[in-house]
Amino acid sequence: MSNDVKDYSAFDAMPTDYLRTLLSLDIRATSGVELDPDAIIHILEVIQSRETGDGSAEAVDIAAAWKNFNEKYRPQESEDEGPAPICVQPQSRKHTRLKRVCITLAAVIALAIGSQAVASASGFDLWGAVIQWANETFGLESHYTYEDSSVPRSGPICEDLQDMLNLDGITEPLVPTWLPNGFTQEICEKNSTPQMSSYQATYKNSDREITIQIFAYPDDMGATHTYEKLPEGHTTYTVAGIMHSITVNTDGSVAALWNNNTCECSILANVTETEMKQIIDSIYRG
Amino acid sequence: MTSKKDKSDALIVELYPRAYPLLLRYATLEAENRAVAEELVQEAFVVACEHPDKFLASDNPTGWLITTLRNLIRNYKRHKAQWAEIFAPDEIDNAAALSDTDISGIKTMYAGIVPDEDLDLIIAVELCGYTYSDEGDRLGITAEACRKRLKRAEKNFEGNFKNFSNFCPESDSSIHSIKGGSNHVE
């Protein structure tokens, strides 16, 4: 991920179904998989080439699509939307229902174990994806805020993570006070449902990235389930009596996961294991 | 002198033939059907049209379109889930399979929050899986005009929904018993 010269040839030997799964994971915001656009293009071209070769490619009428784009989609100077209805009160209502489980944990684990070697070769954090998928399995998705993220965004959109936790009265030490040099906050956001609040901050340094996620549950909802699903090969690092599970990918990216009371926390980062431990240490430095 | 808009348009013309099939393949992975995937791809090009500065500033315009499309797909899925949760929380994973009777019940349940034609549009697109293009054809407007109308209708719905919900407690909501079926709108 941090190499200047990117080699995507590892994808060339992967089964088509696996490549499709990778792309699907990449699309899902909560999967933890984030392929760079060139990798996506490379994978799509590999799939396209294979489907063209075996005759399974669906026909695409580009001329018709282009005509359709110009006639129906291309923005015009004055677009007639018809009369504007009356607006009463600009507020929204949030429902209280948990999203139902739709991904089985067995499938997630099978994918993780069966594909770990290939995934490592391609340089992305599959375990991170597993963690996120598992989170999703337990209903941690937040679908309640509207935002227009169609355009790739840059720059912080709110204040820092600690401020948000302070504001919500979360007093446990959860946020690192130290990050390796050069990382600056790109994203900091919160989503809430009656079941939990999720806080996420992403820091970037060139193409290196650190993402911190915190899921805060009400007191009567435990958050220890993710420990049951840790892959083999993870190490543990205990600070202030709290066990942190750490796994290192071959590309140097590192994932850490831990619970503190009713908060479930993770850090996914392009840092060394030593730096990850320093980041963890800084959480409890006071 | 050529404007940024003109340059952006020229770049779209150049990229479209090669990028469209790739983008469509990508969108098809997570969109609920081919028509929705095609529309999401067109929307990615619309975003490029609307943001010529950002599009031209990218040293990898196809990559920029891919990233834009990824965001659009994510927004699309999140948005659909939000509306499914409002209209049919018991069928949130299968909202497209609601029957005509189910849809009629939902329309009755939420009648009056916004004008009927706006409610029809919201339900058709957000719950039944129709595209802007489908609904634009029905209404005699372009897909982009339909998207803007829908956005405005949804904003009004959200604003008015709170008032409505005061008269319709969740525990008394008949839509919670809705079961699956076909996905046609009246």
Coordinates of C-alpha atoms in Angstrom, one line a residue:
Chain A
M1 CA 0.0 0.0 0.0
S2 CA 2.8 2.4 0.7
N3 CA 5.0 1.4 -2.2
D4 CA 5.7 3.9 -4.9
V5 CA 5.8 1.4 -7.7
K6 CA 2.6 -0.7 -7.4
D7 CA 2.5 -4.2 -8.7
Y8 CA -0.9 -5.7 -9.1
S9 CA 0.2 -8.9 -10.7
A10 CA -0.8 -10.8 -7.6
F11 CA -4.4 -10.4 -8.7
D12 CA -3.8 -12.0 -12.1
A13 CA -3.6 -15.5 -10.6
M14 CA -6.6 -15.2 -8.3
P15 CA -9.9 -16.9 -9.1
T16 CA -12.5 -14.7 -10.7
D17 CA -15.0 -15.3 -7.9
Y18 CA -12.4 -14.2 -5.3
L19 CA -11.6 -11.0 -7.3
R20 CA -15.3 -10.2 -7.3
T21 CA -15.5 -10.8 -3.6
L22 CA -12.6 -8.4 -3.1
L23 CA -14.3 -5.7 -5.1
S24 CA -17.5 -6.2 -3.2
L25 CA -15.7 -5.9 0.1
D26 CA -14.1 -2.7 -1.2
I27 CA -17.4 -1.2 -2.1
R28 CA -18.9 -1.9 1.4
A29 CA -17.9 1.0 3.6
T30 CA -17.7 -1.1 6.7
S31 CA -15.6 -4.0 5.4
G32 CA -12.2 -2.5 6.1
V33 CA -11.0 -3.3 2.7
E34 CA -10.0 -0.3 0.7
L35 CA -8.4 -0.9 -2.6
D36 CA -6.8 1.9 -4.5
P37 CA -8.5 2.9 -7.7
D38 CA -5.7 1.5 -9.9
A39 CA -6.0 -1.9 -8.2
I40 CA -9.7 -1.8 -8.8
I41 CA -9.2 -1.0 -12.5
H42 CA -6.6 -3.7 -12.8
I43 CA -9.0 -6.3 -11.2
L44 CA -11.9 -5.2 -13.4
E45 CA -9.7 -5.5 -16.5
V46 CA -8.6 -9.0 -15.4
I47 CA -12.2 -10.0 -15.0
Q48 CA -13.2 -8.4 -18.2
S49 CA -10.4 -10.1 -20.1
R50 CA -11.4 -13.5 -18.7
E51 CA -15.1 -13.1 -19.4
T52 CA -14.3 -12.0 -23.0
G53 CA -12.1 -15.0 -23.4
D54 CA -14.6 -17.5 -22.3
G55 CA -17.6 -15.8 -23.9
S56 CA -19.4 -15.1 -20.6
A57 CA -19.2 -11.3 -20.8
E58 CA -22.5 -9.5 -20.9
A59 CA -22.9 -7.3 -23.9
V60 CA -22.5 -3.6 -23.2
D61 CA -24.0 -1.1 -25.7
I62 CA -21.7 1.9 -25.1
A63 CA -23.3 3.9 -27.9
A64 CA -26.7 3.5 -26.4
A65 CA -25.4 4.3 -22.9
W66 CA -23.7 7.5 -24.2
K67 CA -26.9 8.5 -25.9
N68 CA -28.8 7.8 -22.7
F69 CA -26.4 9.8 -20.7
N70 CA -26.7 12.9 -22.9
E71 CA -30.5 12.7 -23.2
K72 CA -31.4 11.8 -19.6
Y73 CA -28.5 12.5 -17.2
R74 CA -26.2 15.2 -18.4
P75 CA -26.9 18.2 -16.2
Q76 CA -28.7 21.0 -18.1
E77 CA -28.7 24.7 -17.3
S78 CA -32.4 24.7 -16.4
E79 CA -33.9 21.4 -15.4
D80 CA -37.7 21.3 -14.9
E81 CA -38.5 19.6 -11.7
G82 CA -42.0 20.9 -11.5
P83 CA -43.5 22.9 -8.6
A84 CA -42.0 22.8 -5.2
P85 CA -44.2 21.3 -2.5
I86 CA -44.6 22.9 0.9
C87 CA -41.9 22.3 3.5
V88 CA -43.2 22.2 7.0
Q89 CA -40.4 21.4 9.3
P90 CA -36.8 20.4 8.5
Q91 CA -36.4 17.6 11.0
S92 CA -36.0 13.9 10.7
R93 CA -37.1 10.9 12.7
K94 CA -34.9 8.0 13.6
H95 CA -36.3 4.5 14.0
T96 CA -35.1 2.2 16.8
R97 CA -35.0 -1.1 15.0
L98 CA -31.7 -3.0 14.6
K99 CA -30.8 -4.0 11.2
R100 CA -31.1 -7.8 10.9
V101 CA -28.3 -10.1 10.4
C102 CA -27.6 -10.9 6.8
I103 CA -24.0 -12.3 6.6
T104 CA -23.2 -15.5 8.3
L105 CA -20.1 -15.6 10.5
A106 CA -19.2 -19.0 9.1
A107 CA -18.9 -17.6 5.6
V108 CA -16.7 -14.8 6.9
I109 CA -14.4 -17.0 8.8
A110 CA -14.1 -19.4 5.9
L111 CA -13.2 -16.6 3.6
A112 CA -10.7 -15.2 6.0
I113 CA -8.9 -18.5 6.6
G114 CA -9.1 -19.9 3.1
S115 CA -7.9 -16.7 1.5
Q116 CA -5.4 -15.3 3.9
A117 CA -2.3 -16.2 1.9
V118 CA -3.5 -14.7 -1.3
A119 CA -4.9 -11.7 0.5
S120 CA -1.6 -11.0 2.2
A121 CA 0.2 -11.2 -1.1
S122 CA -2.0 -8.5 -2.5
G123 CA -1.4 -6.2 0.3
F124 CA -4.6 -5.4 2.0
D125 CA -6.0 -6.1 5.4
L126 CA -8.4 -9.0 5.2
W127 CA -8.5 -9.5 8.9
G128 CA -9.7 -5.9 9.1
A129 CA -12.4 -6.8 6.7
V130 CA -13.3 -9.8 8.8
I131 CA -13.6 -7.7 11.9
Q132 CA -15.8 -5.2 10.1
W133 CA -17.9 -7.9 8.6
A134 CA -18.3 -9.4 12.1
N135 CA -19.3 -6.1 13.4
E136 CA -21.9 -5.8 10.7
T137 CA -23.1 -9.2 11.5
F138 CA -23.9 -8.0 15.0
G139 CA -25.8 -5.0 13.7
L140 CA -23.3 -2.3 14.1
E141 CA -24.0 -0.5 10.9
S142 CA -25.3 3.0 11.2
H143 CA -27.7 4.0 8.5
Y144 CA -29.1 7.1 10.0
T145 CA -27.2 10.0 8.7
Y146 CA -27.5 11.5 5.3
E147 CA -24.4 12.8 3.7
D148 CA -23.2 13.5 0.2
S149 CA -20.0 11.6 -0.2
S150 CA -20.3 11.2 -3.9
V151 CA -17.4 13.4 -4.4
P152 CA -14.1 12.2 -2.9
R153 CA -13.7 14.4 0.0
S154 CA -10.7 15.8 1.8
G155 CA -10.1 17.7 5.0
P156 CA -11.7 17.2 8.4
I157 CA -15.5 17.5 8.7
C158 CA -15.7 17.7 12.5
E159 CA -13.5 18.1 15.5
D160 CA -11.3 15.4 17.0
L161 CA -12.4 12.0 18.3
Q162 CA -11.7 12.8 22.0
D163 CA -13.9 15.9 21.9
M164 CA -16.7 13.8 20.5
L165 CA -16.3 11.2 23.3
N166 CA -16.1 13.9 25.9
L167 CA -19.2 15.5 24.6
D168 CA -21.0 12.1 25.0
G169 CA -19.7 11.5 28.4
I170 CA -17.5 8.5 27.5
T171 CA -14.8 8.7 30.1
E172 CA -12.8 5.5 29.3
P173 CA -9.3 6.1 27.8
L174 CA -9.9 5.0 24.2
V175 CA -8.2 7.6 22.0
P176 CA -4.4 7.6 21.3
T177 CA -2.6 10.8 22.2
W178 CA 0.3 9.8 19.9
L179 CA 0.5 8.9 16.3
P180 CA 3.6 8.6 14.1
N181 CA 4.8 11.8 12.6
G182 CA 3.1 13.2 9.6
F183 CA -0.4 11.9 10.1
T184 CA -3.1 14.4 9.9
Q185 CA -6.9 14.0 10.5
E186 CA -8.9 13.5 7.3
I187 CA -12.2 12.3 8.6
C188 CA -13.8 12.4 12.0
E189 CA -17.4 11.4 12.3
K190 CA -20.1 10.0 14.6
N191 CA -23.2 8.0 13.9
S192 CA -25.7 7.1 16.5
T193 CA -28.6 4.7 16.9
P194 CA -30.5 3.9 20.1
Q195 CA -28.4 0.7 20.2
M196 CA -24.9 2.2 19.9
S197 CA -22.8 5.1 18.8
S198 CA -20.0 4.7 16.5
Y199 CA -17.1 7.1 16.2
Q200 CA -14.5 7.0 13.5
A201 CA -11.4 9.1 12.7
T202 CA -9.1 8.6 9.8
Y203 CA -5.6 10.1 9.6
K204 CA -3.5 10.2 6.5
N205 CA 0.2 10.7 5.7
S206 CA 0.6 10.5 2.0
D207 CA -0.8 7.1 1.1
R208 CA -0.5 5.7 4.6
E209 CA -3.6 5.7 6.7
I210 CA -4.7 5.1 10.3
T211 CA -8.3 4.5 11.1
I212 CA -9.7 4.4 14.6
Q213 CA -13.2 3.1 15.2
I214 CA -15.0 3.0 18.5
F215 CA -18.4 1.4 19.0
A216 CA -20.0 2.5 22.3
Y217 CA -22.8 0.3 23.5
P218 CA -25.3 0.9 26.3
D219 CA -24.4 -0.6 29.6
D220 CA -26.7 -3.6 29.1
M221 CA -25.2 -4.6 25.8
G222 CA -21.9 -6.4 26.0
A223 CA -19.3 -5.9 23.3
T224 CA -17.0 -8.9 23.8
H225 CA -18.2 -11.0 20.9
T226 CA -15.4 -10.1 18.6
Y227 CA -12.8 -11.9 20.7
E228 CA -14.4 -15.2 19.8
K229 CA -13.5 -14.7 16.2
L230 CA -9.8 -13.7 16.2
P231 CA -7.7 -15.5 13.6
E232 CA -4.7 -17.7 14.5
G233 CA -1.4 -15.8 14.6
H234 CA -2.6 -12.7 16.4
T235 CA -0.6 -11.5 19.3
T236 CA -1.9 -9.9 22.5
Y237 CA -0.6 -6.8 24.1
T238 CA -1.9 -5.9 27.5
V239 CA -1.7 -2.3 28.8
A240 CA -3.5 -1.0 31.9
G241 CA -5.1 -4.4 32.4
I242 CA -6.7 -4.3 29.0
M243 CA -5.8 -7.0 26.4
H244 CA -5.3 -5.7 22.8
S245 CA -5.2 -8.2 20.0
I246 CA -2.8 -7.3 17.2
T247 CA -2.2 -8.8 13.8
V248 CA 0.4 -7.8 11.3
N249 CA -0.1 -8.2 7.6
T250 CA 2.8 -8.9 5.2
D251 CA 2.6 -5.4 3.7
G252 CA 3.2 -3.9 7.1
S253 CA -0.3 -2.8 7.9
V254 CA -1.4 -3.6 11.4
A255 CA -4.8 -4.1 13.0
A256 CA -5.5 -3.9 16.7
L257 CA -8.8 -4.7 18.5
W258 CA -9.8 -4.5 22.1
N259 CA -12.7 -3.9 24.4
N260 CA -12.9 -1.4 27.3
N261 CA -16.1 -1.8 29.3
T262 CA -18.9 -1.4 26.8
C263 CA -16.8 0.1 24.1
E264 CA -15.4 -1.9 21.2
C265 CA -12.4 -0.4 19.6
S266 CA -10.2 -1.0 16.6
I267 CA -7.3 0.6 14.9
L268 CA -6.4 -0.3 11.3
A269 CA -3.1 1.3 10.3
N270 CA -0.2 1.4 7.8
V271 CA 2.3 1.4 10.7
T272 CA 4.8 -1.1 12.2
E273 CA 3.8 -3.4 15.1
T274 CA 6.1 -1.4 17.3
E275 CA 4.4 1.9 16.3
M276 CA 1.0 0.2 16.9
K277 CA 2.1 -0.6 20.4
Q278 CA 3.3 2.9 21.0
I279 CA -0.1 4.2 19.7
I280 CA -1.8 1.8 22.2
D281 CA 0.5 2.9 25.0
S282 CA -0.4 6.5 24.4
I283 CA -4.1 5.8 25.0
Y284 CA -3.4 5.1 28.7
R285 CA -0.6 7.6 29.3
G286 CA -3.1 10.0 30.9
Chain B
M1 CA -10.7 30.4 -24.4
T2 CA -11.7 26.9 -23.3
S3 CA -13.4 26.7 -19.9
K4 CA -12.8 24.1 -17.3
K5 CA -16.3 22.8 -18.0
D6 CA -15.5 22.4 -21.6
K7 CA -12.2 20.6 -20.8
S8 CA -14.0 18.4 -18.4
D9 CA -16.7 17.6 -21.0
A10 CA -14.0 16.8 -23.5
L11 CA -12.3 14.4 -21.1
I12 CA -15.6 12.7 -20.4
V13 CA -16.1 12.2 -24.1
E14 CA -12.7 10.7 -24.4
L15 CA -13.0 8.4 -21.3
Y16 CA -16.5 7.2 -21.6
P17 CA -16.1 4.4 -24.2
R18 CA -13.3 2.7 -22.2
A19 CA -14.5 3.6 -18.7
Y20 CA -18.2 2.8 -19.0
P21 CA -17.8 -1.0 -19.3
L22 CA -15.4 -1.1 -16.4
L23 CA -17.5 1.1 -14.2
L24 CA -20.6 -0.9 -15.1
R25 CA -18.9 -4.2 -14.2
Y26 CA -17.9 -2.6 -10.8
A27 CA -21.4 -1.3 -10.1
T28 CA -23.1 -4.5 -11.0
L29 CA -21.3 -6.3 -8.1
E30 CA -23.3 -4.5 -5.5
A31 CA -26.3 -2.9 -7.2
E32 CA -29.6 -4.8 -6.9
N33 CA -30.0 -5.1 -10.7
R34 CA -28.5 -4.1 -14.0
A35 CA -30.7 -1.0 -14.5
V36 CA -29.6 0.4 -11.1
A37 CA -26.0 -0.4 -11.9
E38 CA -26.3 1.5 -15.2
E39 CA -27.8 4.5 -13.5
L40 CA -25.1 4.6 -10.9
V41 CA -22.5 4.7 -13.6
Q42 CA -24.3 7.5 -15.4
E43 CA -24.4 9.3 -12.0
A44 CA -20.7 9.0 -11.7
F45 CA -20.3 10.9 -15.0
V46 CA -22.8 13.4 -13.8
V47 CA -20.7 14.1 -10.7
A48 CA -17.7 14.6 -13.0
C49 CA -19.8 17.1 -15.0
E50 CA -20.9 18.9 -11.9
H51 CA -17.4 19.1 -10.4
P52 CA -15.1 19.9 -13.4
D53 CA -12.4 21.4 -11.1
K54 CA -12.0 18.2 -9.0
F55 CA -12.3 15.9 -12.0
L56 CA -9.7 17.8 -14.0
A57 CA -7.4 18.1 -10.9
S58 CA -7.1 14.3 -10.7
D59 CA -4.1 12.8 -12.4
N60 CA -6.0 9.6 -12.7
P61 CA -9.5 10.5 -14.0
T62 CA -10.6 6.9 -14.5
G63 CA -9.6 6.2 -10.9
W64 CA -11.4 9.3 -9.8
L65 CA -14.6 8.0 -11.5
I66 CA -14.1 4.7 -9.8
T67 CA -13.8 6.4 -6.4
T68 CA -16.8 8.5 -7.1
L69 CA -18.8 5.4 -8.2
R70 CA -17.8 3.6 -5.0
N71 CA -19.1 6.5 -3.0
L72 CA -22.3 6.6 -5.0
I73 CA -22.9 2.9 -4.5
R74 CA -22.3 3.2 -0.8
N75 CA -24.7 6.2 -0.6
Y76 CA -27.2 4.3 -2.6
K77 CA -27.2 1.3 -0.4
R78 CA -27.3 3.3 2.8
H79 CA -30.0 5.5 1.5
K80 CA -32.2 2.5 0.5
A81 CA -31.7 0.9 3.9
Q82 CA -32.8 4.1 5.6
W83 CA -36.0 4.3 3.6
A84 CA -36.7 0.6 4.0
E85 CA -36.3 1.1 7.7
I86 CA -38.9 3.9 7.7
F87 CA -41.4 2.2 5.4
A88 CA -41.0 -1.5 6.1
P89 CA -38.6 -2.3 9.0
D90 CA -39.7 -5.9 9.1
E91 CA -38.7 -6.3 5.5
I92 CA -35.5 -4.2 5.5
D93 CA -33.4 -6.9 3.8
N94 CA -36.1 -7.7 1.2
A95 CA -37.9 -4.5 0.6
A96 CA -37.9 -5.0 -3.2
A97 CA -40.2 -8.0 -2.7
L98 CA -43.1 -6.2 -1.2
S99 CA -46.4 -6.9 -2.8
D100 CA -48.8 -4.5 -4.4
T101 CA -51.0 -4.8 -1.3
D102 CA -48.0 -4.0 0.9
I103 CA -47.2 -1.0 -1.1
S104 CA -50.8 0.2 -1.1
G105 CA -50.7 -0.2 2.7
I106 CA -47.6 1.9 3.0
K107 CA -49.0 4.6 0.8
T108 CA -52.1 4.7 3.0
M109 CA -50.1 4.7 6.1
Y110 CA -47.9 7.7 5.0
A111 CA -50.5 9.6 3.0
G112 CA -50.6 13.3 3.7
I113 CA -47.0 13.7 4.7
V114 CA -46.1 14.9 1.3
P115 CA -48.3 15.2 -1.8
D116 CA -49.3 11.8 -3.2
E117 CA -47.2 12.2 -6.4
D118 CA -44.1 12.8 -4.2
L119 CA -44.9 9.8 -2.0
D120 CA -45.4 7.6 -5.1
L121 CA -42.0 8.8 -6.3
I122 CA -40.2 8.1 -3.0
I123 CA -41.7 4.7 -2.7
A124 CA -41.1 3.7 -6.3
V125 CA -37.4 4.6 -6.2
E126 CA -36.4 4.0 -2.6
L127 CA -38.5 0.9 -1.9
C128 CA -39.4 -0.7 -5.2
G129 CA -36.1 -0.3 -6.9
Y130 CA -37.2 1.8 -9.9
T131 CA -34.5 4.0 -11.4
Y132 CA -34.6 7.8 -11.9
S133 CA -34.8 7.0 -15.5
D134 CA -37.8 4.8 -15.1
E135 CA -39.7 7.4 -13.0
G136 CA -38.5 10.2 -15.2
D137 CA -40.0 8.5 -18.2
R138 CA -43.3 8.0 -16.3
L139 CA -43.3 11.7 -15.3
G140 CA -42.1 13.0 -18.6
I141 CA -38.9 14.5 -17.3
T142 CA -35.2 13.6 -17.5
A143 CA -33.6 11.2 -15.1
E144 CA -31.6 14.1 -13.6
A145 CA -34.7 16.2 -13.1
C146 CA -36.3 13.2 -11.5
R147 CA -33.4 12.8 -9.1
K148 CA -33.7 16.5 -8.1
R149 CA -37.4 16.2 -7.6
L150 CA -37.0 13.1 -5.5
K151 CA -34.3 14.8 -3.4
R152 CA -36.7 17.6 -2.7
A153 CA -39.6 15.3 -2.0
E154 CA -37.5 13.3 0.5
K155 CA -36.3 16.4 2.3
N156 CA -39.9 17.5 2.7
F157 CA -40.9 14.0 3.8
E158 CA -38.2 14.0 6.5
G159 CA -39.3 17.4 7.7
N160 CA -42.9 16.5 7.9
F161 CA -42.4 13.0 9.2
K162 CA -41.8 14.0 12.8
N163 CA -45.1 15.8 13.0
F164 CA -46.8 12.8 11.5
S165 CA -45.2 10.3 13.8
N166 CA -46.6 12.2 16.8
F167 CA -50.0 10.9 15.6
C168 CA -48.9 7.5 14.7
P169 CA -46.9 5.7 17.5
E170 CA -44.6 3.0 16.3
S171 CA -46.3 0.3 18.3
D172 CA -49.5 0.9 16.4
S173 CA -47.9 0.7 13.0
S174 CA -49.6 -1.8 10.7
I175 CA -46.7 -1.8 8.3
H176 CA -44.7 -3.9 10.6
S177 CA -46.7 -7.0 9.5
I178 CA -45.9 -6.5 5.8
K179 CA -44.9 -9.6 3.9
G180 CA -43.1 -10.1 0.6
G181 CA -44.5 -10.3 -2.9
S182 CA -44.0 -8.6 -6.2
N183 CA -42.5 -5.1 -6.5
H184 CA -44.8 -3.2 -8.7
V185 CA -46.1 0.2 -8.0
E186 CA -49.7 1.0 -8.8

